[in-house]
């Protein structure tokens, strides 16, 4: 793929019509419009800083392994091992979050079209079907992925424009700017407004993740040392701008706050469409969002499967010999694709009994992948002059922006391990921290049993790596 294709996969994975829409109800309940809008501005700005720092390291080490390969080159195998497991947890959590969110919107459409009642059981069945679709599409090779991602960029931009224009031009009264940028709503059960605002930023933090996809697809990108870093930066910047417009347009259009939160469709954005535009148009706009989410989940599956493949290529996962196999016909790691969607299904199963499970799934994505982003940045700072920058670098800005990124991620990781609803019960428990602890425990077990003896990353572009790859084509 070329530079646009590399940008397109990260833009598709960020997908504001996925993260911004599926957690819209969470945002309305956890802080309200003020937290949603200002959280988007603040998290987006910090993500741009972190993304720029990561892009600098990507320019030096453009490989499918992405973050963990960078960590290995800069800090050694132990750092790489931890980074890889965190990155993998985040990517798999992202597939679960995106595709489960898509299932919620499909359920809302089915409710309007056929009267199907959205229940946890029906949502899981739809979710499994979406995973099956994405697994199948990703077995056909990177060219199809590239085409779909390119379409996804224009679909998202056109979709945001269509939604905002339709809501703006529809007759009826609109909310004031004071409401959109100043109204606070706290339905969490917690009393501390700072705490509520912090956990309310999950909407933005979850949406602004996945831009490392440009790095994971770098071995399939022309001129990757320039194209991949630019892909990361452009994906974040365009998503930041488009997401601001989308959130503002949706919030200005709210007619009944309580009715929107308690929508019978199970999806608050659908209720806004119905209230302002009527059921017929609402169904059309839901289809626009669903297609965008399908594009997003497909791109995330591609990125995650490349991570599974690369990590297995270096012997870091149980059953690596299976997951690193590449199809001779399509040059695609088919087994890695199906492992990715299978684990994503398992991560979302608690939603069958927990109404807050979806927020936990999205938090898993954030607390897994965001620390993995910053570890190469931290190691690059620790390496000092030993780091050899690639052709795309930050120059004198690298040091201050790098340390700002490290501090930002440390705070973010702690916040999204905290409870998201009170009182804390088995149904409202945020199990994201448990998932993080479990992934780190598994990483430790596999490190002491096999990793420290067998885990070795071949030099970039070496004959050994090429030979190993050729030997795994089936």
One Martini backbone bead per residue (centre of mass of N, CA, C, O) as a GRO file, in nm:
protein
  474
    1UNK     BB    1   0.101   0.032   0.013
    2UNK     BB    2   0.055   0.355   0.045
    3UNK     BB    3   0.027   0.644   0.217
    4UNK     BB    4  -0.283   0.649   0.218
    5UNK     BB    5  -0.328   0.359   0.319
    6UNK     BB    6  -0.180   0.400   0.588
    7UNK     BB    7  -0.363   0.623   0.691
    8UNK     BB    8  -0.639   0.474   0.657
    9UNK     BB    9  -0.608   0.258   0.879
   10UNK     BB   10  -0.595   0.454   1.121
   11UNK     BB   11  -0.853   0.611   1.062
   12UNK     BB   12  -1.035   0.357   1.069
   13UNK     BB   13  -0.970   0.274   1.364
   14UNK     BB   14  -1.054   0.521   1.510
   15UNK     BB   15  -1.334   0.595   1.430
   16UNK     BB   16  -1.573   0.817   1.518
   17UNK     BB   17  -1.830   0.627   1.439
   18UNK     BB   18  -1.754   0.447   1.681
   19UNK     BB   19  -1.649   0.572   1.950
   20UNK     BB   20  -1.830   0.835   1.955
   21UNK     BB   21  -2.108   0.664   1.941
   22UNK     BB   22  -2.090   0.416   2.144
   23UNK     BB   23  -2.007   0.636   2.393
   24UNK     BB   24  -2.228   0.854   2.414
   25UNK     BB   25  -2.393   0.757   2.660
   26UNK     BB   26  -2.159   0.758   2.857
   27UNK     BB   27  -2.108   1.063   2.836
   28UNK     BB   28  -2.389   1.163   2.930
   29UNK     BB   29  -2.353   1.017   3.218
   30UNK     BB   30  -2.022   1.104   3.231
   31UNK     BB   31  -2.059   1.455   3.256
   32UNK     BB   32  -2.141   1.526   2.976
   33UNK     BB   33  -2.095   1.767   2.741
   34UNK     BB   34  -1.850   1.909   2.870
   35UNK     BB   35  -1.670   1.651   2.885
   36UNK     BB   36  -1.688   1.567   2.592
   37UNK     BB   37  -1.564   1.824   2.461
   38UNK     BB   38  -1.311   1.885   2.645
   39UNK     BB   39  -1.202   1.599   2.633
   40UNK     BB   40  -1.152   1.597   2.330
   41UNK     BB   41  -0.951   1.828   2.320
   42UNK     BB   42  -0.741   1.722   2.529
   43UNK     BB   43  -0.694   1.429   2.428
   44UNK     BB   44  -0.622   1.507   2.138
   45UNK     BB   45  -0.369   1.672   2.203
   46UNK     BB   46  -0.214   1.445   2.355
   47UNK     BB   47  -0.223   1.243   2.120
   48UNK     BB   48  -0.053   1.410   1.925
   49UNK     BB   49   0.201   1.401   2.093
   50UNK     BB   50   0.230   1.095   2.119
   51UNK     BB   51   0.220   1.034   1.813
   52UNK     BB   52   0.477   1.192   1.739
   53UNK     BB   53   0.671   1.023   1.912
   54UNK     BB   54   0.601   0.750   1.775
   55UNK     BB   55   0.670   0.832   1.484
   56UNK     BB   56   0.972   0.865   1.528
   57UNK     BB   57   1.024   0.561   1.593
   58UNK     BB   58   0.894   0.442   1.337
   59UNK     BB   59   1.102   0.560   1.135
   60UNK     BB   60   1.332   0.368   1.250
   61UNK     BB   61   1.101   0.108   1.298
   62UNK     BB   62   0.949  -0.044   1.027
   63UNK     BB   63   0.725  -0.285   1.155
   64UNK     BB   64   0.494  -0.524   1.237
   65UNK     BB   65   0.566  -0.517   1.546
   66UNK     BB   66   0.637  -0.233   1.627
   67UNK     BB   67   0.650  -0.161   1.949
   68UNK     BB   68   0.818  -0.416   2.038
   69UNK     BB   69   1.055  -0.369   1.847
   70UNK     BB   70   1.136  -0.098   1.957
   71UNK     BB   71   1.185  -0.196   2.250
   72UNK     BB   72   1.412  -0.392   2.178
   73UNK     BB   73   1.614  -0.188   2.049
   74UNK     BB   74   1.608   0.011   2.318
   75UNK     BB   75   1.575  -0.224   2.584
   76UNK     BB   76   1.506  -0.513   2.511
   77UNK     BB   77   1.337  -0.810   2.569
   78UNK     BB   78   1.163  -0.733   2.818
   79UNK     BB   79   1.033  -0.483   2.703
   80UNK     BB   80   0.913  -0.625   2.455
   81UNK     BB   81   0.735  -0.827   2.598
   82UNK     BB   82   0.549  -0.627   2.747
   83UNK     BB   83   0.465  -0.457   2.504
   84UNK     BB   84   0.336  -0.683   2.339
   85UNK     BB   85   0.114  -0.763   2.543
   86UNK     BB   86  -0.020  -0.486   2.561
   87UNK     BB   87  -0.078  -0.448   2.261
   88UNK     BB   88  -0.251  -0.701   2.231
   89UNK     BB   89  -0.468  -0.630   2.434
   90UNK     BB   90  -0.558  -0.366   2.295
   91UNK     BB   91  -0.632  -0.483   2.014
   92UNK     BB   92  -0.842  -0.692   2.113
   93UNK     BB   93  -1.016  -0.482   2.262
   94UNK     BB   94  -1.084  -0.324   2.005
   95UNK     BB   95  -1.243  -0.533   1.856
   96UNK     BB   96  -1.456  -0.570   2.073
   97UNK     BB   97  -1.551  -0.272   2.089
   98UNK     BB   98  -1.628  -0.224   1.792
   99UNK     BB   99  -1.813  -0.477   1.733
  100UNK     BB  100  -2.007  -0.435   1.969
  101UNK     BB  101  -2.098  -0.156   1.887
  102UNK     BB  102  -2.210  -0.247   1.617
  103UNK     BB  103  -2.422  -0.440   1.738
  104UNK     BB  104  -2.588  -0.219   1.874
  105UNK     BB  105  -2.668  -0.075   1.605
  106UNK     BB  106  -2.800  -0.315   1.472
  107UNK     BB  107  -3.013  -0.348   1.694
  108UNK     BB  108  -3.143  -0.070   1.651
  109UNK     BB  109  -3.229  -0.118   1.361
  110UNK     BB  110  -3.401  -0.374   1.419
  111UNK     BB  111  -3.600  -0.226   1.602
  112UNK     BB  112  -3.711  -0.029   1.381
  113UNK     BB  113  -3.770  -0.243   1.147
  114UNK     BB  114  -3.873  -0.525   1.339
  115UNK     BB  115  -3.888  -0.506   1.670
  116UNK     BB  116  -3.628  -0.585   1.797
  117UNK     BB  117  -3.510  -0.669   2.101
  118UNK     BB  118  -3.250  -0.545   2.286
  119UNK     BB  119  -3.026  -0.787   2.397
  120UNK     BB  120  -2.757  -0.948   2.512
  121UNK     BB  121  -2.802  -1.200   2.330
  122UNK     BB  122  -2.842  -1.060   2.054
  123UNK     BB  123  -2.579  -0.898   2.058
  124UNK     BB  124  -2.384  -1.140   2.063
  125UNK     BB  125  -2.475  -1.263   1.795
  126UNK     BB  126  -2.404  -1.020   1.623
  127UNK     BB  127  -2.111  -1.002   1.708
  128UNK     BB  128  -2.027  -1.279   1.593
  129UNK     BB  129  -2.098  -1.204   1.299
  130UNK     BB  130  -1.896  -0.970   1.270
  131UNK     BB  131  -1.642  -1.136   1.328
  132UNK     BB  132  -1.679  -1.331   1.092
  133UNK     BB  133  -1.659  -1.121   0.871
  134UNK     BB  134  -1.370  -1.011   0.944
  135UNK     BB  135  -1.223  -1.276   0.921
  136UNK     BB  136  -1.289  -1.329   0.624
  137UNK     BB  137  -1.181  -1.066   0.491
  138UNK     BB  138  -0.876  -1.119   0.617
  139UNK     BB  139  -0.816  -1.376   0.414
  140UNK     BB  140  -0.776  -1.204   0.123
  141UNK     BB  141  -0.586  -0.973   0.189
  142UNK     BB  142  -0.435  -0.653   0.169
  143UNK     BB  143  -0.583  -0.533  -0.076
  144UNK     BB  144  -0.865  -0.533   0.041
  145UNK     BB  145  -0.798  -0.369   0.291
  146UNK     BB  146  -0.704  -0.119   0.135
  147UNK     BB  147  -0.969  -0.057  -0.010
  148UNK     BB  148  -1.153  -0.034   0.243
  149UNK     BB  149  -0.991   0.196   0.380
  150UNK     BB  150  -1.025   0.406   0.157
  151UNK     BB  151  -1.332   0.414   0.175
  152UNK     BB  152  -1.355   0.482   0.478
  153UNK     BB  153  -1.261   0.771   0.478
  154UNK     BB  154  -1.497   0.887   0.300
  155UNK     BB  155  -1.727   0.773   0.466
  156UNK     BB  156  -1.673   0.924   0.727
  157UNK     BB  157  -1.672   1.216   0.623
  158UNK     BB  158  -1.952   1.197   0.490
  159UNK     BB  159  -2.107   1.104   0.743
  160UNK     BB  160  -2.056   1.346   0.922
  161UNK     BB  161  -2.173   1.555   0.730
  162UNK     BB  162  -2.458   1.436   0.707
  163UNK     BB  163  -2.538   1.441   1.007
  164UNK     BB  164  -2.486   1.741   1.072
  165UNK     BB  165  -2.660   1.867   0.848
  166UNK     BB  166  -2.928   1.728   0.915
  167UNK     BB  167  -2.949   1.837   1.211
  168UNK     BB  168  -2.922   2.144   1.142
  169UNK     BB  169  -3.165   2.169   0.912
  170UNK     BB  170  -3.368   2.086   1.092
  171UNK     BB  171  -3.640   2.138   1.244
  172UNK     BB  172  -3.612   2.326   1.532
  173UNK     BB  173  -3.470   2.327   1.826
  174UNK     BB  174  -3.166   2.419   1.994
  175UNK     BB  175  -2.904   2.405   2.162
  176UNK     BB  176  -2.681   2.564   2.343
  177UNK     BB  177  -2.358   2.646   2.403
  178UNK     BB  178  -2.379   2.615   2.709
  179UNK     BB  179  -2.465   2.321   2.697
  180UNK     BB  180  -2.236   2.189   2.522
  181UNK     BB  181  -1.988   2.340   2.708
  182UNK     BB  182  -2.141   2.330   3.027
  183UNK     BB  183  -2.295   2.075   3.073
  184UNK     BB  184  -2.364   1.868   3.360
  185UNK     BB  185  -2.366   1.501   3.405
  186UNK     BB  186  -2.439   1.273   3.692
  187UNK     BB  187  -2.479   0.899   3.677
  188UNK     BB  188  -2.262   0.730   3.868
  189UNK     BB  189  -2.264   0.801   4.206
  190UNK     BB  190  -2.058   1.010   4.216
  191UNK     BB  191  -1.942   1.328   4.363
  192UNK     BB  192  -1.678   1.383   4.226
  193UNK     BB  193  -1.613   1.587   3.956
  194UNK     BB  194  -1.323   1.506   3.878
  195UNK     BB  195  -1.367   1.203   3.859
  196UNK     BB  196  -1.592   1.210   3.646
  197UNK     BB  197  -1.427   1.357   3.429
  198UNK     BB  198  -1.204   1.148   3.401
  199UNK     BB  199  -1.388   0.897   3.320
  200UNK     BB  200  -1.530   1.058   3.081
  201UNK     BB  201  -1.266   1.041   2.885
  202UNK     BB  202  -1.308   0.762   2.748
  203UNK     BB  203  -1.429   0.839   2.481
  204UNK     BB  204  -1.168   0.971   2.368
  205UNK     BB  205  -0.950   0.756   2.437
  206UNK     BB  206  -1.079   0.528   2.272
  207UNK     BB  207  -1.088   0.665   1.997
  208UNK     BB  208  -0.770   0.743   2.043
  209UNK     BB  209  -0.706   0.450   1.897
  210UNK     BB  210  -0.492   0.261   1.660
  211UNK     BB  211  -0.249   0.426   1.512
  212UNK     BB  212  -0.042   0.177   1.500
  213UNK     BB  213  -0.131   0.053   1.227
  214UNK     BB  214   0.086   0.192   1.052
  215UNK     BB  215   0.313   0.018   1.169
  216UNK     BB  216   0.202  -0.279   1.117
  217UNK     BB  217   0.187  -0.197   0.785
  218UNK     BB  218   0.488  -0.121   0.691
  219UNK     BB  219   0.577  -0.387   0.531
  220UNK     BB  220   0.318  -0.293   0.322
  221UNK     BB  221   0.482  -0.015   0.268
  222UNK     BB  222   0.577   0.247   0.094
  223UNK     BB  223   0.801   0.437   0.239
  224UNK     BB  224   0.773   0.391   0.564
  225UNK     BB  225   0.958   0.612   0.709
  226UNK     BB  226   0.734   0.828   0.614
  227UNK     BB  227   0.441   0.714   0.587
  228UNK     BB  228   0.384   0.612   0.878
  229UNK     BB  229   0.417   0.874   1.043
  230UNK     BB  230   0.212   1.036   0.875
  231UNK     BB  231  -0.027   0.849   0.927
  232UNK     BB  232  -0.051   0.903   1.228
  233UNK     BB  233  -0.087   1.214   1.230
  234UNK     BB  234  -0.325   1.240   1.029
  235UNK     BB  235  -0.528   1.060   1.177
  236UNK     BB  236  -0.549   1.231   1.433
  237UNK     BB  237  -0.617   1.512   1.315
  238UNK     BB  238  -0.875   1.435   1.154
  239UNK     BB  239  -1.026   1.310   1.396
  240UNK     BB  240  -1.033   1.557   1.576
  241UNK     BB  241  -1.198   1.741   1.389
  242UNK     BB  242  -1.439   1.553   1.316
  243UNK     BB  243  -1.526   1.483   1.610
  244UNK     BB  244  -1.605   1.764   1.701
  245UNK     BB  245  -1.833   1.803   1.498
  246UNK     BB  246  -2.003   1.557   1.575
  247UNK     BB  247  -2.053   1.611   1.878
  248UNK     BB  248  -2.175   1.890   1.847
  249UNK     BB  249  -2.410   1.812   1.657
  250UNK     BB  250  -2.545   1.612   1.858
  251UNK     BB  251  -2.581   1.803   2.109
  252UNK     BB  252  -2.752   2.029   1.973
  253UNK     BB  253  -2.995   1.806   1.900
  254UNK     BB  254  -3.103   1.766   2.169
  255UNK     BB  255  -3.434   1.722   2.322
  256UNK     BB  256  -3.410   1.456   2.527
  257UNK     BB  257  -3.212   1.355   2.764
  258UNK     BB  258  -3.352   1.116   2.908
  259UNK     BB  259  -3.459   0.982   2.645
  260UNK     BB  260  -3.182   0.930   2.522
  261UNK     BB  261  -3.066   0.747   2.749
  262UNK     BB  262  -3.357   0.565   2.744
  263UNK     BB  263  -3.356   0.420   2.486
  264UNK     BB  264  -3.516   0.153   2.325
  265UNK     BB  265  -3.262   0.088   2.133
  266UNK     BB  266  -2.982   0.136   2.317
  267UNK     BB  267  -2.915   0.410   2.135
  268UNK     BB  268  -2.883   0.741   2.163
  269UNK     BB  269  -2.832   0.843   1.868
  270UNK     BB  270  -3.095   0.723   1.755
  271UNK     BB  271  -3.285   0.915   1.917
  272UNK     BB  272  -3.192   1.175   1.786
  273UNK     BB  273  -3.277   1.103   1.499
  274UNK     BB  274  -3.576   1.060   1.562
  275UNK     BB  275  -3.650   1.337   1.693
  276UNK     BB  276  -3.545   1.516   1.440
  277UNK     BB  277  -3.605   1.310   1.160
  278UNK     BB  278  -3.709   1.040   1.207
  279UNK     BB  279  -3.726   0.706   1.141
  280UNK     BB  280  -3.635   0.686   0.845
  281UNK     BB  281  -3.374   0.856   0.864
  282UNK     BB  282  -3.251   0.709   1.105
  283UNK     BB  283  -3.197   0.443   0.955
  284UNK     BB  284  -3.001   0.561   0.748
  285UNK     BB  285  -2.788   0.668   0.955
  286UNK     BB  286  -2.731   0.398   1.087
  287UNK     BB  287  -2.607   0.270   0.834
  288UNK     BB  288  -2.370   0.461   0.812
  289UNK     BB  289  -2.246   0.383   1.087
  290UNK     BB  290  -2.222   0.076   1.048
  291UNK     BB  291  -2.030   0.079   0.808
  292UNK     BB  292  -1.802   0.228   0.953
  293UNK     BB  293  -1.768   0.007   1.174
  294UNK     BB  294  -1.692  -0.219   0.979
  295UNK     BB  295  -1.438  -0.090   0.876
  296UNK     BB  296  -1.299  -0.063   1.150
  297UNK     BB  297  -1.294  -0.364   1.238
  298UNK     BB  298  -1.132  -0.460   0.992
  299UNK     BB  299  -0.876  -0.291   1.048
  300UNK     BB  300  -0.823  -0.402   1.335
  301UNK     BB  301  -0.787  -0.696   1.252
  302UNK     BB  302  -0.539  -0.648   1.079
  303UNK     BB  303  -0.354  -0.529   1.299
  304UNK     BB  304  -0.374  -0.761   1.509
  305UNK     BB  305  -0.277  -0.995   1.325
  306UNK     BB  306   0.009  -0.872   1.282
  307UNK     BB  307   0.087  -0.888   1.577
  308UNK     BB  308   0.056  -1.189   1.616
  309UNK     BB  309   0.251  -1.269   1.392
  310UNK     BB  310   0.507  -1.119   1.490
  311UNK     BB  311   0.517  -1.239   1.777
  312UNK     BB  312   0.531  -1.535   1.669
  313UNK     BB  313   0.786  -1.508   1.492
  314UNK     BB  314   0.941  -1.467   1.792
  315UNK     BB  315   0.814  -1.671   2.013
  316UNK     BB  316   0.579  -1.519   2.226
  317UNK     BB  317   0.359  -1.743   2.181
  318UNK     BB  318   0.143  -1.969   2.221
  319UNK     BB  319   0.162  -2.139   1.928
  320UNK     BB  320   0.346  -1.990   1.713
  321UNK     BB  321   0.358  -2.193   1.470
  322UNK     BB  322   0.062  -2.120   1.389
  323UNK     BB  323   0.034  -1.793   1.392
  324UNK     BB  324   0.285  -1.752   1.167
  325UNK     BB  325   0.128  -1.840   0.939
  326UNK     BB  326   0.123  -1.819   0.576
  327UNK     BB  327  -0.043  -1.767   0.301
  328UNK     BB  328   0.036  -1.845  -0.024
  329UNK     BB  329  -0.201  -1.695  -0.173
  330UNK     BB  330  -0.221  -1.408   0.029
  331UNK     BB  331  -0.005  -1.337   0.255
  332UNK     BB  332  -0.174  -1.430   0.516
  333UNK     BB  333  -0.242  -1.455   0.869
  334UNK     BB  334  -0.496  -1.655   0.930
  335UNK     BB  335  -0.468  -1.762   1.221
  336UNK     BB  336  -0.437  -1.477   1.349
  337UNK     BB  337  -0.716  -1.379   1.276
  338UNK     BB  338  -0.884  -1.596   1.440
  339UNK     BB  339  -0.762  -1.536   1.713
  340UNK     BB  340  -0.850  -1.242   1.738
  341UNK     BB  341  -1.165  -1.288   1.722
  342UNK     BB  342  -1.182  -1.497   1.953
  343UNK     BB  343  -1.083  -1.318   2.188
  344UNK     BB  344  -1.290  -1.092   2.151
  345UNK     BB  345  -1.533  -1.264   2.231
  346UNK     BB  346  -1.443  -1.323   2.523
  347UNK     BB  347  -1.422  -1.025   2.629
  348UNK     BB  348  -1.754  -0.976   2.582
  349UNK     BB  349  -1.920  -1.185   2.759
  350UNK     BB  350  -1.992  -1.014   3.026
  351UNK     BB  351  -2.241  -0.863   2.884
  352UNK     BB  352  -2.462  -1.077   2.969
  353UNK     BB  353  -2.451  -0.951   3.295
  354UNK     BB  354  -2.316  -0.659   3.229
  355UNK     BB  355  -2.387  -0.317   3.178
  356UNK     BB  356  -2.057  -0.226   3.206
  357UNK     BB  357  -1.877  -0.398   3.009
  358UNK     BB  358  -1.823  -0.211   2.767
  359UNK     BB  359  -1.652  -0.006   2.920
  360UNK     BB  360  -1.435  -0.217   2.996
  361UNK     BB  361  -1.347  -0.292   2.712
  362UNK     BB  362  -1.250  -0.007   2.635
  363UNK     BB  363  -1.045   0.012   2.870
  364UNK     BB  364  -0.864  -0.217   2.776
  365UNK     BB  365  -0.764  -0.074   2.530
  366UNK     BB  366  -0.633   0.171   2.674
  367UNK     BB  367  -0.452   0.012   2.904
  368UNK     BB  368  -0.292  -0.142   2.683
  369UNK     BB  369  -0.205   0.054   2.438
  370UNK     BB  370  -0.093   0.318   2.566
  371UNK     BB  371   0.158   0.205   2.715
  372UNK     BB  372   0.276   0.085   2.451
  373UNK     BB  373   0.330   0.362   2.321
  374UNK     BB  374   0.529   0.483   2.555
  375UNK     BB  375   0.771   0.294   2.581
  376UNK     BB  376   0.936   0.379   2.328
  377UNK     BB  377   0.951   0.674   2.417
  378UNK     BB  378   1.103   0.628   2.681
  379UNK     BB  379   1.345   0.469   2.554
  380UNK     BB  380   1.433   0.698   2.371
  381UNK     BB  381   1.506   0.889   2.602
  382UNK     BB  382   1.709   0.696   2.746
  383UNK     BB  383   1.908   0.666   2.496
  384UNK     BB  384   1.949   0.922   2.344
  385UNK     BB  385   2.221   0.925   2.129
  386UNK     BB  386   2.173   0.617   2.048
  387UNK     BB  387   1.956   0.725   1.881
  388UNK     BB  388   1.851   0.676   1.539
  389UNK     BB  389   1.702   0.867   1.342
  390UNK     BB  390   1.485   0.914   1.115
  391UNK     BB  391   1.355   1.107   0.859
  392UNK     BB  392   1.131   1.126   1.089
  393UNK     BB  393   1.143   1.408   1.316
  394UNK     BB  394   1.154   1.640   1.610
  395UNK     BB  395   1.408   1.709   1.732
  396UNK     BB  396   1.401   1.936   1.992
  397UNK     BB  397   1.101   1.825   2.073
  398UNK     BB  398   1.140   1.535   2.178
  399UNK     BB  399   1.190   1.563   2.483
  400UNK     BB  400   0.942   1.719   2.599
  401UNK     BB  401   0.722   1.542   2.460
  402UNK     BB  402   0.806   1.271   2.581
  403UNK     BB  403   0.757   1.340   2.890
  404UNK     BB  404   0.463   1.420   2.859
  405UNK     BB  405   0.366   1.142   2.760
  406UNK     BB  406   0.442   0.976   3.008
  407UNK     BB  407   0.262   1.126   3.212
  408UNK     BB  408  -0.008   1.090   3.070
  409UNK     BB  409  -0.020   0.775   3.070
  410UNK     BB  410  -0.004   0.727   3.372
  411UNK     BB  411  -0.276   0.861   3.437
  412UNK     BB  412  -0.464   0.711   3.239
  413UNK     BB  413  -0.425   0.420   3.347
  414UNK     BB  414  -0.539   0.467   3.629
  415UNK     BB  415  -0.822   0.581   3.565
  416UNK     BB  416  -0.922   0.312   3.382
  417UNK     BB  417  -0.915   0.122   3.658
  418UNK     BB  418  -1.147   0.256   3.772
  419UNK     BB  419  -1.441   0.309   3.877
  420UNK     BB  420  -1.765   0.384   3.690
  421UNK     BB  421  -1.962   0.289   3.932
  422UNK     BB  422  -2.227   0.355   4.176
  423UNK     BB  423  -2.222   0.094   4.318
  424UNK     BB  424  -2.003  -0.169   4.379
  425UNK     BB  425  -2.046  -0.450   4.172
  426UNK     BB  426  -2.058  -0.720   3.973
  427UNK     BB  427  -2.206  -0.546   3.744
  428UNK     BB  428  -2.013  -0.264   3.783
  429UNK     BB  429  -1.746  -0.379   3.740
  430UNK     BB  430  -1.409  -0.299   3.655
  431UNK     BB  431  -1.221  -0.539   3.457
  432UNK     BB  432  -0.969  -0.403   3.328
  433UNK     BB  433  -0.754  -0.447   3.551
  434UNK     BB  434  -0.770  -0.755   3.540
  435UNK     BB  435  -0.681  -0.785   3.246
  436UNK     BB  436  -0.408  -0.653   3.287
  437UNK     BB  437  -0.303  -0.847   3.506
  438UNK     BB  438  -0.339  -1.105   3.337
  439UNK     BB  439  -0.147  -1.031   3.106
  440UNK     BB  440   0.106  -0.990   3.287
  441UNK     BB  441   0.105  -1.275   3.406
  442UNK     BB  442   0.134  -1.429   3.141
  443UNK     BB  443   0.395  -1.292   3.057
  444UNK     BB  444   0.561  -1.396   3.298
  445UNK     BB  445   0.521  -1.699   3.263
  446UNK     BB  446   0.635  -1.712   2.965
  447UNK     BB  447   0.909  -1.595   3.034
  448UNK     BB  448   1.013  -1.812   3.249
  449UNK     BB  449   0.952  -2.071   3.058
  450UNK     BB  450   1.062  -1.935   2.751
  451UNK     BB  451   1.155  -1.645   2.678
  452UNK     BB  452   1.451  -1.618   2.809
  453UNK     BB  453   1.553  -1.859   2.608
  454UNK     BB  454   1.392  -1.798   2.302
  455UNK     BB  455   1.375  -1.490   2.276
  456UNK     BB  456   1.417  -1.355   1.937
  457UNK     BB  457   1.512  -1.082   1.738
  458UNK     BB  458   1.569  -1.016   1.433
  459UNK     BB  459   1.718  -0.839   1.226
  460UNK     BB  460   1.645  -0.597   1.023
  461UNK     BB  461   1.633  -0.757   0.717
  462UNK     BB  462   1.736  -1.028   0.753
  463UNK     BB  463   1.807  -1.343   0.654
  464UNK     BB  464   1.675  -1.486   0.893
  465UNK     BB  465   1.396  -1.361   0.861
  466UNK     BB  466   1.340  -1.448   0.569
  467UNK     BB  467   1.369  -1.750   0.621
  468UNK     BB  468   1.148  -1.776   0.834
  469UNK     BB  469   0.917  -1.681   0.656
  470UNK     BB  470   0.942  -1.888   0.426
  471UNK     BB  471   0.899  -2.140   0.625
  472UNK     BB  472   0.579  -2.037   0.698
  473UNK     BB  473   0.463  -2.095   0.434
  474UNK     BB  474   0.125  -2.253   0.335
   0.00000   0.00000   0.00000
